[in-house]
Amino acid sequence: MSTKTSELLAVAAPGTAAVVRGVADDQLDRPTPCPEYPVRDLLNHLFEVAVNFQAMARREEVDWSGGTDHLTEGWRDRFATETQRLVEAWSDPDALEGDSPGMGLPQETVGLMALIDLTVHGWDLARAIGQELVVDPSVVAAGHEFMDRMGDTGQRMGAFGPPVPTDADPTSLAALLGRTGRDPAWTR
């Protein structure tokens, strides 16, 4: 991959943070394209992504149990701060070296998982609340490369739903969403 993981995260994180800032309190119970997550649960998951992938960059143990409610006072600003910390964590050259002790995958692959989560769940959230998430072409290309390598494994592990066929350009965001099990035409 020609673009460093931290550079891709730096491009993707502000867009997702902007979508999070745009969530109104009366939108927290809306459904999302990710059926197991209404907006509130998706926001809490995105917080876990931002915090846990910081720890994974440092090869620390993480807890994905999802028991914490992150939507307390100032949560929109805190999310932006946590995504910036995520970018910083993956900017350390050591973060990309070797394999993840918790996942047994190359650290670069783990960093790209964070990118996919921010991008795809950012889109889920934007679609649920009527916003648009603009995704840089470099992030879309990295997402397709990630899915080429890890898509089948991710689907077997339940991280992605069955692919949704689209008529979209195969290199587009819509095609990437379809590959992760999202219907790019989903509406609330």
CSV table of N, CA and C in Angstrom, one decimal, residues 12-177:
chain,number,residue,atom,x,y,z
A,12,ALA,N,-9.6,10.3,6.6
A,12,ALA,CA,-11.0,9.7,6.9
A,12,ALA,C,-11.6,10.3,8.2
A,13,ALA,N,-10.8,10.4,9.2
A,13,ALA,CA,-11.3,10.7,10.5
A,13,ALA,C,-12.1,12.0,10.6
A,14,PRO,N,-11.6,13.1,10.0
A,14,PRO,CA,-12.4,14.3,10.1
A,14,PRO,C,-13.8,14.2,9.5
A,15,GLY,N,-14.0,13.5,8.4
A,15,GLY,CA,-15.3,13.4,7.9
A,15,GLY,C,-16.3,12.6,8.8
A,16,THR,N,-15.8,11.6,9.4
A,16,THR,CA,-16.7,10.8,10.3
A,16,THR,C,-16.9,11.7,11.6
A,17,ALA,N,-15.9,12.4,12.0
A,17,ALA,CA,-16.1,13.3,13.2
A,17,ALA,C,-17.1,14.3,12.9
A,18,ALA,N,-17.1,14.9,11.7
A,18,ALA,CA,-18.1,15.9,11.3
A,18,ALA,C,-19.5,15.3,11.3
A,19,VAL,N,-19.7,14.1,10.8
A,19,VAL,CA,-21.0,13.4,10.8
A,19,VAL,C,-21.5,13.2,12.3
A,20,VAL,N,-20.5,12.8,13.2
A,20,VAL,CA,-20.9,12.6,14.6
A,20,VAL,C,-21.3,14.0,15.2
A,21,ARG,N,-20.6,15.0,14.9
A,21,ARG,CA,-21.0,16.4,15.4
A,21,ARG,C,-22.4,16.7,14.9
A,22,GLY,N,-22.8,16.2,13.8
A,22,GLY,CA,-24.1,16.6,13.2
A,22,GLY,C,-25.3,15.8,13.8
A,23,VAL,N,-25.0,14.8,14.6
A,23,VAL,CA,-26.1,14.0,15.2
A,23,VAL,C,-26.9,14.8,16.2
A,24,ALA,N,-28.2,14.9,16.0
A,24,ALA,CA,-29.1,15.6,16.9
A,24,ALA,C,-29.6,14.6,18.0
A,25,ASP,N,-29.8,15.1,19.1
A,25,ASP,CA,-30.3,14.2,20.2
A,25,ASP,C,-31.6,13.4,19.8
A,26,ASP,N,-32.4,14.0,19.0
A,26,ASP,CA,-33.7,13.3,18.7
A,26,ASP,C,-33.5,12.3,17.6
A,27,GLN,N,-32.2,12.1,17.1
A,27,GLN,CA,-31.9,11.1,16.1
A,27,GLN,C,-31.3,9.8,16.7
A,28,LEU,N,-31.1,9.8,18.0
A,28,LEU,CA,-30.3,8.7,18.6
A,28,LEU,C,-31.0,7.3,18.5
A,29,ASP,N,-32.3,7.3,18.3
A,29,ASP,CA,-33.0,6.0,18.2
A,29,ASP,C,-33.3,5.6,16.8
A,30,ARG,N,-32.9,6.3,15.8
A,30,ARG,CA,-33.1,6.0,14.4
A,30,ARG,C,-32.4,4.7,14.0
A,31,PRO,N,-33.0,4.0,13.1
A,31,PRO,CA,-32.3,2.8,12.6
A,31,PRO,C,-31.1,3.2,11.6
A,32,THR,N,-30.2,2.3,11.4
A,32,THR,CA,-29.1,2.6,10.5
A,32,THR,C,-29.0,1.5,9.5
A,33,PRO,N,-28.2,1.6,8.5
A,33,PRO,CA,-28.0,0.5,7.5
A,33,PRO,C,-27.3,-0.7,8.1
A,34,CYS,N,-26.8,-0.5,9.3
A,34,CYS,CA,-26.1,-1.6,10.0
A,34,CYS,C,-27.2,-2.1,11.0
A,35,PRO,N,-28.0,-3.2,10.7
A,35,PRO,CA,-29.2,-3.6,11.4
A,35,PRO,C,-29.1,-3.7,12.9
A,36,GLU,N,-27.9,-4.2,13.3
A,36,GLU,CA,-27.8,-4.4,14.8
A,36,GLU,C,-27.5,-3.2,15.6
A,37,TYR,N,-27.3,-2.1,14.9
A,37,TYR,CA,-27.0,-0.8,15.6
A,37,TYR,C,-27.9,0.3,15.2
A,38,PRO,N,-28.9,0.7,16.1
A,38,PRO,CA,-29.5,2.0,15.9
A,38,PRO,C,-28.4,3.1,16.2
A,39,VAL,N,-28.7,4.4,15.9
A,39,VAL,CA,-27.8,5.4,15.9
A,39,VAL,C,-27.0,5.5,17.2
A,40,ARG,N,-27.7,5.4,18.4
A,40,ARG,CA,-27.0,5.5,19.7
A,40,ARG,C,-26.0,4.3,19.8
A,41,ASP,N,-26.3,3.1,19.5
A,41,ASP,CA,-25.4,2.0,19.6
A,41,ASP,C,-24.3,2.1,18.6
A,42,LEU,N,-24.6,2.6,17.4
A,42,LEU,CA,-23.5,2.8,16.4
A,42,LEU,C,-22.5,3.9,16.9
A,43,LEU,N,-23.0,5.0,17.5
A,43,LEU,CA,-22.1,6.0,18.1
A,43,LEU,C,-21.2,5.4,19.1
A,44,ASN,N,-21.8,4.6,20.0
A,44,ASN,CA,-21.0,3.9,21.1
A,44,ASN,C,-19.9,3.0,20.4
A,45,HIS,N,-20.3,2.3,19.4
A,45,HIS,CA,-19.4,1.4,18.7
A,45,HIS,C,-18.2,2.2,18.1
A,46,LEU,N,-18.6,3.3,17.4
A,46,LEU,CA,-17.6,4.2,16.8
A,46,LEU,C,-16.6,4.7,17.9
A,47,PHE,N,-17.1,5.1,19.1
A,47,PHE,CA,-16.2,5.4,20.2
A,47,PHE,C,-15.3,4.3,20.5
A,48,GLU,N,-15.8,3.1,20.6
A,48,GLU,CA,-15.0,1.9,20.9
A,48,GLU,C,-13.9,1.7,19.8
A,49,VAL,N,-14.3,1.9,18.6
A,49,VAL,CA,-13.3,1.8,17.5
A,49,VAL,C,-12.2,2.8,17.7
A,50,ALA,N,-12.6,4.1,17.9
A,50,ALA,CA,-11.5,5.1,18.1
A,50,ALA,C,-10.6,4.8,19.3
A,51,VAL,N,-11.1,4.4,20.4
A,51,VAL,CA,-10.3,4.1,21.6
A,51,VAL,C,-9.6,2.8,21.5
A,52,ASN,N,-10.3,1.7,21.1
A,52,ASN,CA,-9.6,0.4,21.1
A,52,ASN,C,-8.5,0.3,20.0
A,53,PHE,N,-8.7,0.9,18.9
A,53,PHE,CA,-7.7,0.9,17.8
A,53,PHE,C,-6.5,1.7,18.2
A,54,GLN,N,-6.7,2.7,19.1
A,54,GLN,CA,-5.5,3.4,19.6
A,54,GLN,C,-4.7,2.4,20.4
A,55,ALA,N,-5.3,1.7,21.3
A,55,ALA,CA,-4.7,0.7,22.1
A,55,ALA,C,-4.0,-0.4,21.3
A,56,MET,N,-4.7,-0.8,20.2
A,56,MET,CA,-4.1,-1.9,19.4
A,56,MET,C,-2.9,-1.4,18.6
A,57,ALA,N,-2.8,-0.1,18.3
A,57,ALA,CA,-1.6,0.5,17.7
A,57,ALA,C,-0.4,0.3,18.7
A,58,ARG,N,-0.7,0.4,20.0
A,58,ARG,CA,0.3,0.2,21.0
A,58,ARG,C,0.5,-1.3,21.5
A,59,ARG,N,-0.3,-2.2,20.8
A,59,ARG,CA,-0.3,-3.6,21.1
A,59,ARG,C,-0.8,-3.9,22.6
A,60,GLU,N,-1.8,-3.1,23.0
A,60,GLU,CA,-2.4,-3.3,24.3
A,60,GLU,C,-3.7,-4.1,24.1
A,61,GLU,N,-4.1,-4.8,25.2
A,61,GLU,CA,-5.4,-5.5,25.2
A,61,GLU,C,-6.5,-4.6,25.1
A,62,VAL,N,-7.6,-5.0,24.4
A,62,VAL,CA,-8.8,-4.2,24.3
A,62,VAL,C,-10.0,-4.9,24.7
A,63,ASP,N,-11.1,-4.2,25.0
A,63,ASP,CA,-12.3,-4.8,25.4
A,63,ASP,C,-13.4,-4.3,24.4
A,64,TRP,N,-13.9,-5.3,23.7
A,64,TRP,CA,-15.0,-5.0,22.7
A,64,TRP,C,-16.4,-5.3,23.2
A,65,SER,N,-16.5,-5.5,24.5
A,65,SER,CA,-17.8,-5.9,25.0
A,65,SER,C,-18.9,-4.9,24.9
A,66,GLY,N,-18.6,-3.6,24.7
A,66,GLY,CA,-19.6,-2.6,24.4
A,66,GLY,C,-20.4,-2.2,25.6
A,67,GLY,N,-20.0,-2.3,26.8
A,67,GLY,CA,-20.8,-2.0,27.9
A,67,GLY,C,-20.8,-0.5,28.3
A,68,THR,N,-20.0,0.3,27.7
A,68,THR,CA,-19.8,1.7,28.1
A,68,THR,C,-20.7,2.6,27.3
A,69,ASP,N,-21.4,3.5,28.0
A,69,ASP,CA,-22.2,4.5,27.2
A,69,ASP,C,-21.3,5.7,27.1
A,70,HIS,N,-20.8,6.0,25.9
A,70,HIS,CA,-19.9,7.1,25.7
A,70,HIS,C,-20.7,8.4,25.4
A,71,LEU,N,-22.0,8.4,25.4
A,71,LEU,CA,-22.8,9.5,25.0
A,71,LEU,C,-23.1,10.4,26.2
A,72,THR,N,-22.1,10.8,26.9
A,72,THR,CA,-22.3,11.7,28.1
A,72,THR,C,-21.9,13.1,27.6
A,73,GLU,N,-22.0,14.0,28.6
A,73,GLU,CA,-21.8,15.4,28.2
A,73,GLU,C,-20.5,15.6,27.4
A,74,GLY,N,-20.6,16.4,26.3
A,74,GLY,CA,-19.5,16.7,25.4
A,74,GLY,C,-19.1,15.6,24.5
A,75,TRP,N,-19.9,14.6,24.3
A,75,TRP,CA,-19.5,13.4,23.5
A,75,TRP,C,-19.1,13.7,22.1
A,76,ARG,N,-19.7,14.7,21.5
A,76,ARG,CA,-19.4,15.1,20.1
A,76,ARG,C,-17.9,15.6,20.0
A,77,ASP,N,-17.5,16.4,20.9
A,77,ASP,CA,-16.2,16.9,20.9
A,77,ASP,C,-15.2,15.8,21.3
A,78,ARG,N,-15.6,15.0,22.3
A,78,ARG,CA,-14.7,13.9,22.7
A,78,ARG,C,-14.4,12.9,21.5
A,79,PHE,N,-15.5,12.7,20.7
A,79,PHE,CA,-15.3,11.8,19.6
A,79,PHE,C,-14.2,12.4,18.6
A,80,ALA,N,-14.3,13.6,18.3
A,80,ALA,CA,-13.3,14.3,17.5
A,80,ALA,C,-11.9,14.2,18.1
A,81,THR,N,-11.8,14.3,19.4
A,81,THR,CA,-10.5,14.2,20.1
A,81,THR,C,-10.0,12.8,20.0
A,82,GLU,N,-10.9,11.8,20.2
A,82,GLU,CA,-10.5,10.4,20.1
A,82,GLU,C,-10.0,10.0,18.7
A,83,THR,N,-10.7,10.5,17.7
A,83,THR,CA,-10.2,10.2,16.3
A,83,THR,C,-8.9,10.8,16.0
A,84,GLN,N,-8.6,12.0,16.6
A,84,GLN,CA,-7.3,12.6,16.4
A,84,GLN,C,-6.2,11.7,17.1
A,85,ARG,N,-6.6,11.2,18.3
A,85,ARG,CA,-5.6,10.4,19.0
A,85,ARG,C,-5.4,9.1,18.3
A,86,LEU,N,-6.5,8.6,17.6
A,86,LEU,CA,-6.3,7.4,16.8
A,86,LEU,C,-5.3,7.6,15.7
A,87,VAL,N,-5.4,8.7,15.0
A,87,VAL,CA,-4.5,9.1,13.9
A,87,VAL,C,-3.1,9.1,14.5
A,88,GLU,N,-2.9,9.8,15.6
A,88,GLU,CA,-1.6,9.9,16.2
A,88,GLU,C,-1.0,8.6,16.6
A,89,ALA,N,-1.9,7.7,17.2
A,89,ALA,CA,-1.4,6.4,17.6
A,89,ALA,C,-0.8,5.6,16.4
A,90,TRP,N,-1.5,5.7,15.2
A,90,TRP,CA,-1.1,4.9,14.1
A,90,TRP,C,0.0,5.7,13.3
A,91,SER,N,0.4,6.9,13.7
A,91,SER,CA,1.5,7.7,13.1
A,91,SER,C,2.8,7.2,13.6
A,92,ASP,N,2.8,6.5,14.8
A,92,ASP,CA,4.1,6.0,15.3
A,92,ASP,C,4.5,4.8,14.4
A,93,PRO,N,5.7,4.9,13.8
A,93,PRO,CA,6.2,3.9,12.9
A,93,PRO,C,6.2,2.5,13.5
A,94,ASP,N,6.4,2.4,14.8
A,94,ASP,CA,6.3,1.1,15.5
A,94,ASP,C,4.9,0.4,15.4
A,95,ALA,N,3.9,1.2,15.3
A,95,ALA,CA,2.5,0.7,15.3
A,95,ALA,C,2.3,-0.2,14.1
A,96,LEU,N,3.1,0.0,13.0
A,96,LEU,CA,2.9,-0.8,11.8
A,96,LEU,C,3.8,-2.0,11.7
A,97,GLU,N,4.7,-2.2,12.7
A,97,GLU,CA,5.6,-3.3,12.6
A,97,GLU,C,5.1,-4.6,13.2
A,98,GLY,N,5.4,-5.7,12.6
A,98,GLY,CA,5.1,-7.0,13.1
A,98,GLY,C,3.6,-7.3,13.1
A,99,ASP,N,3.2,-8.3,14.0
A,99,ASP,CA,1.9,-8.8,14.0
A,99,ASP,C,1.2,-8.3,15.3
A,100,SER,N,-0.1,-8.2,15.3
A,100,SER,CA,-0.9,-7.8,16.4
A,100,SER,C,-0.9,-9.0,17.4
A,101,PRO,N,-0.6,-8.8,18.7
A,101,PRO,CA,-0.6,-9.9,19.6
A,101,PRO,C,-2.0,-10.4,19.9
A,102,GLY,N,-3.0,-9.5,19.8
A,102,GLY,CA,-4.4,-9.9,20.1
A,102,GLY,C,-5.1,-10.6,18.9
A,103,MET,N,-4.7,-10.2,17.7
A,103,MET,CA,-5.4,-10.7,16.5
A,103,MET,C,-4.6,-11.6,15.6
A,104,GLY,N,-3.3,-11.6,15.8
A,104,GLY,CA,-2.4,-12.5,15.0
A,104,GLY,C,-2.4,-12.0,13.5
A,105,LEU,N,-2.7,-10.8,13.3
A,105,LEU,CA,-2.7,-10.2,11.9
A,105,LEU,C,-1.6,-9.2,11.8
A,106,PRO,N,-1.1,-8.9,10.6
A,106,PRO,CA,-0.1,-7.8,10.5
A,106,PRO,C,-0.7,-6.5,11.1
A,107,GLN,N,0.1,-5.8,11.8
A,107,GLN,CA,-0.3,-4.5,12.4
A,107,GLN,C,-0.9,-3.6,11.3
A,108,GLU,N,-0.3,-3.6,10.1
A,108,GLU,CA,-0.9,-2.7,9.1
A,108,GLU,C,-2.3,-3.1,8.7
A,109,THR,N,-2.6,-4.4,8.7
A,109,THR,CA,-4.0,-4.8,8.5
A,109,THR,C,-4.9,-4.4,9.6
A,110,VAL,N,-4.4,-4.4,10.8
A,110,VAL,CA,-5.3,-4.0,12.0
A,110,VAL,C,-5.5,-2.5,11.8
A,111,GLY,N,-4.5,-1.7,11.4
A,111,GLY,CA,-4.8,-0.3,11.2
A,111,GLY,C,-5.8,0.0,10.2
A,112,LEU,N,-5.8,-0.8,9.1
A,112,LEU,CA,-6.7,-0.6,8.0
A,112,LEU,C,-8.1,-1.0,8.5
A,113,MET,N,-8.2,-1.9,9.4
A,113,MET,CA,-9.5,-2.3,10.0
A,113,MET,C,-10.2,-1.0,10.6
A,114,ALA,N,-9.3,-0.3,11.3
A,114,ALA,CA,-9.8,1.0,11.9
A,114,ALA,C,-10.4,1.9,10.8
A,115,LEU,N,-9.6,2.0,9.7
A,115,LEU,CA,-10.0,2.8,8.6
A,115,LEU,C,-11.4,2.4,8.0
A,116,ILE,N,-11.5,1.1,7.8
A,116,ILE,CA,-12.8,0.5,7.3
A,116,ILE,C,-13.9,0.8,8.3
A,117,ASP,N,-13.7,0.6,9.6
A,117,ASP,CA,-14.7,0.9,10.5
A,117,ASP,C,-15.2,2.4,10.5
A,118,LEU,N,-14.2,3.3,10.5
A,118,LEU,CA,-14.5,4.7,10.5
A,118,LEU,C,-15.3,5.1,9.2
A,119,THR,N,-14.9,4.5,8.1
A,119,THR,CA,-15.5,4.9,6.8
A,119,THR,C,-16.9,4.3,6.7
A,120,VAL,N,-17.0,3.0,6.9
A,120,VAL,CA,-18.2,2.3,6.6
A,120,VAL,C,-19.3,2.7,7.7
A,121,HIS,N,-18.9,2.7,9.0
A,121,HIS,CA,-19.8,3.1,10.0
A,121,HIS,C,-20.1,4.6,9.9
A,122,GLY,N,-19.1,5.4,9.5
A,122,GLY,CA,-19.4,6.8,9.3
A,122,GLY,C,-20.5,7.0,8.2
A,123,TRP,N,-20.4,6.2,7.1
A,123,TRP,CA,-21.5,6.2,6.1
A,123,TRP,C,-22.8,5.8,6.7
A,124,ASP,N,-22.8,4.7,7.5
A,124,ASP,CA,-24.0,4.2,8.1
A,124,ASP,C,-24.7,5.3,8.9
A,125,LEU,N,-23.9,6.0,9.7
A,125,LEU,CA,-24.4,7.0,10.6
A,125,LEU,C,-24.9,8.2,9.7
A,126,ALA,N,-24.1,8.6,8.7
A,126,ALA,CA,-24.6,9.7,7.8
A,126,ALA,C,-25.9,9.4,7.2
A,127,ARG,N,-26.0,8.2,6.7
A,127,ARG,CA,-27.2,7.8,6.0
A,127,ARG,C,-28.4,7.8,6.9
A,128,ALA,N,-28.2,7.3,8.2
A,128,ALA,CA,-29.3,7.3,9.1
A,128,ALA,C,-29.8,8.6,9.5
A,129,ILE,N,-28.9,9.6,9.5
A,129,ILE,CA,-29.4,11.0,10.0
A,129,ILE,C,-29.6,12.0,8.9
A,130,GLY,N,-29.5,11.5,7.6
A,130,GLY,CA,-29.7,12.4,6.5
A,130,GLY,C,-28.6,13.3,6.1
A,131,GLN,N,-27.3,12.9,6.5
A,131,GLN,CA,-26.2,13.6,6.1
A,131,GLN,C,-25.5,12.9,4.9
A,132,GLU,N,-24.4,13.5,4.4
A,132,GLU,CA,-23.6,12.8,3.4
A,132,GLU,C,-22.2,12.8,3.9
A,133,LEU,N,-21.6,11.6,3.8
A,133,LEU,CA,-20.2,11.4,4.1
A,133,LEU,C,-19.4,11.4,2.8
A,134,VAL,N,-18.6,12.4,2.6
A,134,VAL,CA,-17.7,12.4,1.4
A,134,VAL,C,-16.4,11.7,1.8
A,135,VAL,N,-16.1,10.6,1.0
A,135,VAL,CA,-15.0,9.8,1.3
A,135,VAL,C,-13.9,10.0,0.2
A,136,ASP,N,-12.7,10.3,0.6
A,136,ASP,CA,-11.6,10.6,-0.3
A,136,ASP,C,-11.3,9.3,-1.2
A,137,PRO,N,-11.0,9.5,-2.5
A,137,PRO,CA,-10.7,8.3,-3.3
A,137,PRO,C,-9.6,7.4,-2.8
A,138,SER,N,-8.6,8.0,-2.1
A,138,SER,CA,-7.5,7.2,-1.5
A,138,SER,C,-8.0,6.3,-0.4
A,139,VAL,N,-9.0,6.7,0.3
A,139,VAL,CA,-9.6,5.9,1.4
A,139,VAL,C,-10.5,4.8,0.7
A,140,VAL,N,-11.2,5.1,-0.3
A,140,VAL,CA,-12.0,4.1,-1.0
A,140,VAL,C,-11.1,3.1,-1.6
A,141,ALA,N,-10.0,3.5,-2.3
A,141,ALA,CA,-9.1,2.5,-2.9
A,141,ALA,C,-8.5,1.6,-1.8
A,142,ALA,N,-8.1,2.2,-0.7
A,142,ALA,CA,-7.5,1.4,0.4
A,142,ALA,C,-8.6,0.4,1.0
A,143,GLY,N,-9.8,0.8,1.0
A,143,GLY,CA,-10.9,0.0,1.5
A,143,GLY,C,-11.1,-1.2,0.5
A,144,HIS,N,-11.0,-1.0,-0.8
A,144,HIS,CA,-11.1,-2.1,-1.7
A,144,HIS,C,-9.9,-3.0,-1.6
A,145,GLU,N,-8.7,-2.5,-1.4
A,145,GLU,CA,-7.6,-3.4,-1.2
A,145,GLU,C,-7.7,-4.2,0.0
A,146,PHE,N,-8.2,-3.6,1.1
A,146,PHE,CA,-8.5,-4.3,2.3
A,146,PHE,C,-9.5,-5.4,2.1
A,147,MET,N,-10.6,-5.1,1.4
A,147,MET,CA,-11.6,-6.1,1.2
A,147,MET,C,-11.0,-7.3,0.3
A,148,ASP,N,-10.2,-6.9,-0.6
A,148,ASP,CA,-9.5,-8.0,-1.5
A,148,ASP,C,-8.8,-9.0,-0.6
A,149,ARG,N,-8.1,-8.5,0.4
A,149,ARG,CA,-7.3,-9.3,1.3
A,149,ARG,C,-8.1,-10.0,2.4
A,150,MET,N,-9.1,-9.2,3.0
A,150,MET,CA,-9.7,-9.6,4.3
A,150,MET,C,-11.2,-9.8,4.2
A,151,GLY,N,-11.8,-9.5,3.1
A,151,GLY,CA,-13.3,-9.5,3.0
A,151,GLY,C,-13.9,-10.8,3.3
A,152,ASP,N,-13.4,-11.9,2.7
A,152,ASP,CA,-13.9,-13.2,3.0
A,152,ASP,C,-13.8,-13.6,4.4
A,153,THR,N,-12.6,-13.4,5.0
A,153,THR,CA,-12.4,-13.7,6.4
A,153,THR,C,-13.3,-12.8,7.3
A,154,GLY,N,-13.4,-11.6,7.0
A,154,GLY,CA,-14.3,-10.7,7.7
A,154,GLY,C,-15.8,-11.2,7.7
A,155,GLN,N,-16.2,-11.6,6.5
A,155,GLN,CA,-17.6,-12.1,6.4
A,155,GLN,C,-17.8,-13.4,7.2
A,156,ARG,N,-16.8,-14.3,7.1
A,156,ARG,CA,-16.9,-15.5,7.9
A,156,ARG,C,-16.9,-15.2,9.4
A,157,MET,N,-16.3,-14.2,9.9
A,157,MET,CA,-16.2,-13.8,11.3
A,157,MET,C,-17.4,-13.0,11.7
A,158,GLY,N,-18.2,-12.6,10.8
A,158,GLY,CA,-19.4,-11.8,11.1
A,158,GLY,C,-19.2,-10.3,11.1
A,159,ALA,N,-18.0,-9.8,10.7
A,159,ALA,CA,-17.7,-8.4,10.7
A,159,ALA,C,-18.5,-7.7,9.5
A,160,PHE,N,-18.7,-8.5,8.4
A,160,PHE,CA,-19.4,-8.0,7.2
A,160,PHE,C,-20.5,-8.9,6.9
A,161,GLY,N,-21.6,-8.3,6.4
A,161,GLY,CA,-22.7,-9.1,6.0
A,161,GLY,C,-22.5,-9.6,4.6
A,162,PRO,N,-23.4,-10.4,4.1
A,162,PRO,CA,-23.2,-10.9,2.7
A,162,PRO,C,-23.1,-9.8,1.7
A,163,PRO,N,-22.3,-9.9,0.7
A,163,PRO,CA,-22.2,-8.8,-0.2
A,163,PRO,C,-23.5,-8.4,-0.9
A,164,VAL,N,-23.7,-7.1,-1.1
A,164,VAL,CA,-24.9,-6.6,-1.8
A,164,VAL,C,-24.5,-6.2,-3.2
A,165,PRO,N,-25.0,-6.9,-4.2
A,165,PRO,CA,-24.7,-6.5,-5.6
A,165,PRO,C,-25.1,-5.1,-5.9
A,166,THR,N,-24.2,-4.4,-6.6
A,166,THR,CA,-24.6,-3.0,-7.1
A,166,THR,C,-24.2,-2.9,-8.5
A,167,ASP,N,-24.8,-1.9,-9.2
A,167,ASP,CA,-24.4,-1.6,-10.6
A,167,ASP,C,-23.3,-0.5,-10.6
A,168,ALA,N,-22.8,-0.2,-9.4
A,168,ALA,CA,-21.9,0.9,-9.3
A,168,ALA,C,-20.5,0.6,-9.9
A,169,ASP,N,-19.8,1.6,-10.3
A,169,ASP,CA,-18.4,1.4,-10.7
A,169,ASP,C,-17.7,0.5,-9.6
A,170,PRO,N,-17.0,-0.5,-10.0
A,170,PRO,CA,-16.4,-1.5,-9.1
A,170,PRO,C,-15.3,-0.8,-8.2
A,171,THR,N,-14.9,0.4,-8.5
A,171,THR,CA,-13.9,1.1,-7.7
A,171,THR,C,-14.5,2.1,-6.8
A,172,SER,N,-15.8,2.2,-6.8
A,172,SER,CA,-16.5,3.3,-6.1
A,172,SER,C,-16.8,3.0,-4.6
A,173,LEU,N,-17.2,4.1,-3.9
A,173,LEU,CA,-17.6,3.9,-2.5
A,173,LEU,C,-18.9,3.0,-2.5
A,174,ALA,N,-19.8,3.1,-3.4
A,174,ALA,CA,-21.0,2.3,-3.4
A,174,ALA,C,-20.6,0.8,-3.5
A,175,ALA,N,-19.7,0.5,-4.4
A,175,ALA,CA,-19.2,-0.9,-4.5
A,175,ALA,C,-18.6,-1.4,-3.2
A,176,LEU,N,-17.8,-0.5,-2.6
A,176,LEU,CA,-17.1,-0.9,-1.3
A,176,LEU,C,-18.2,-1.2,-0.3
A,177,LEU,N,-19.2,-0.3,-0.2
A,177,LEU,CA,-20.3,-0.5,0.8
A,177,LEU,C,-21.0,-1.9,0.5
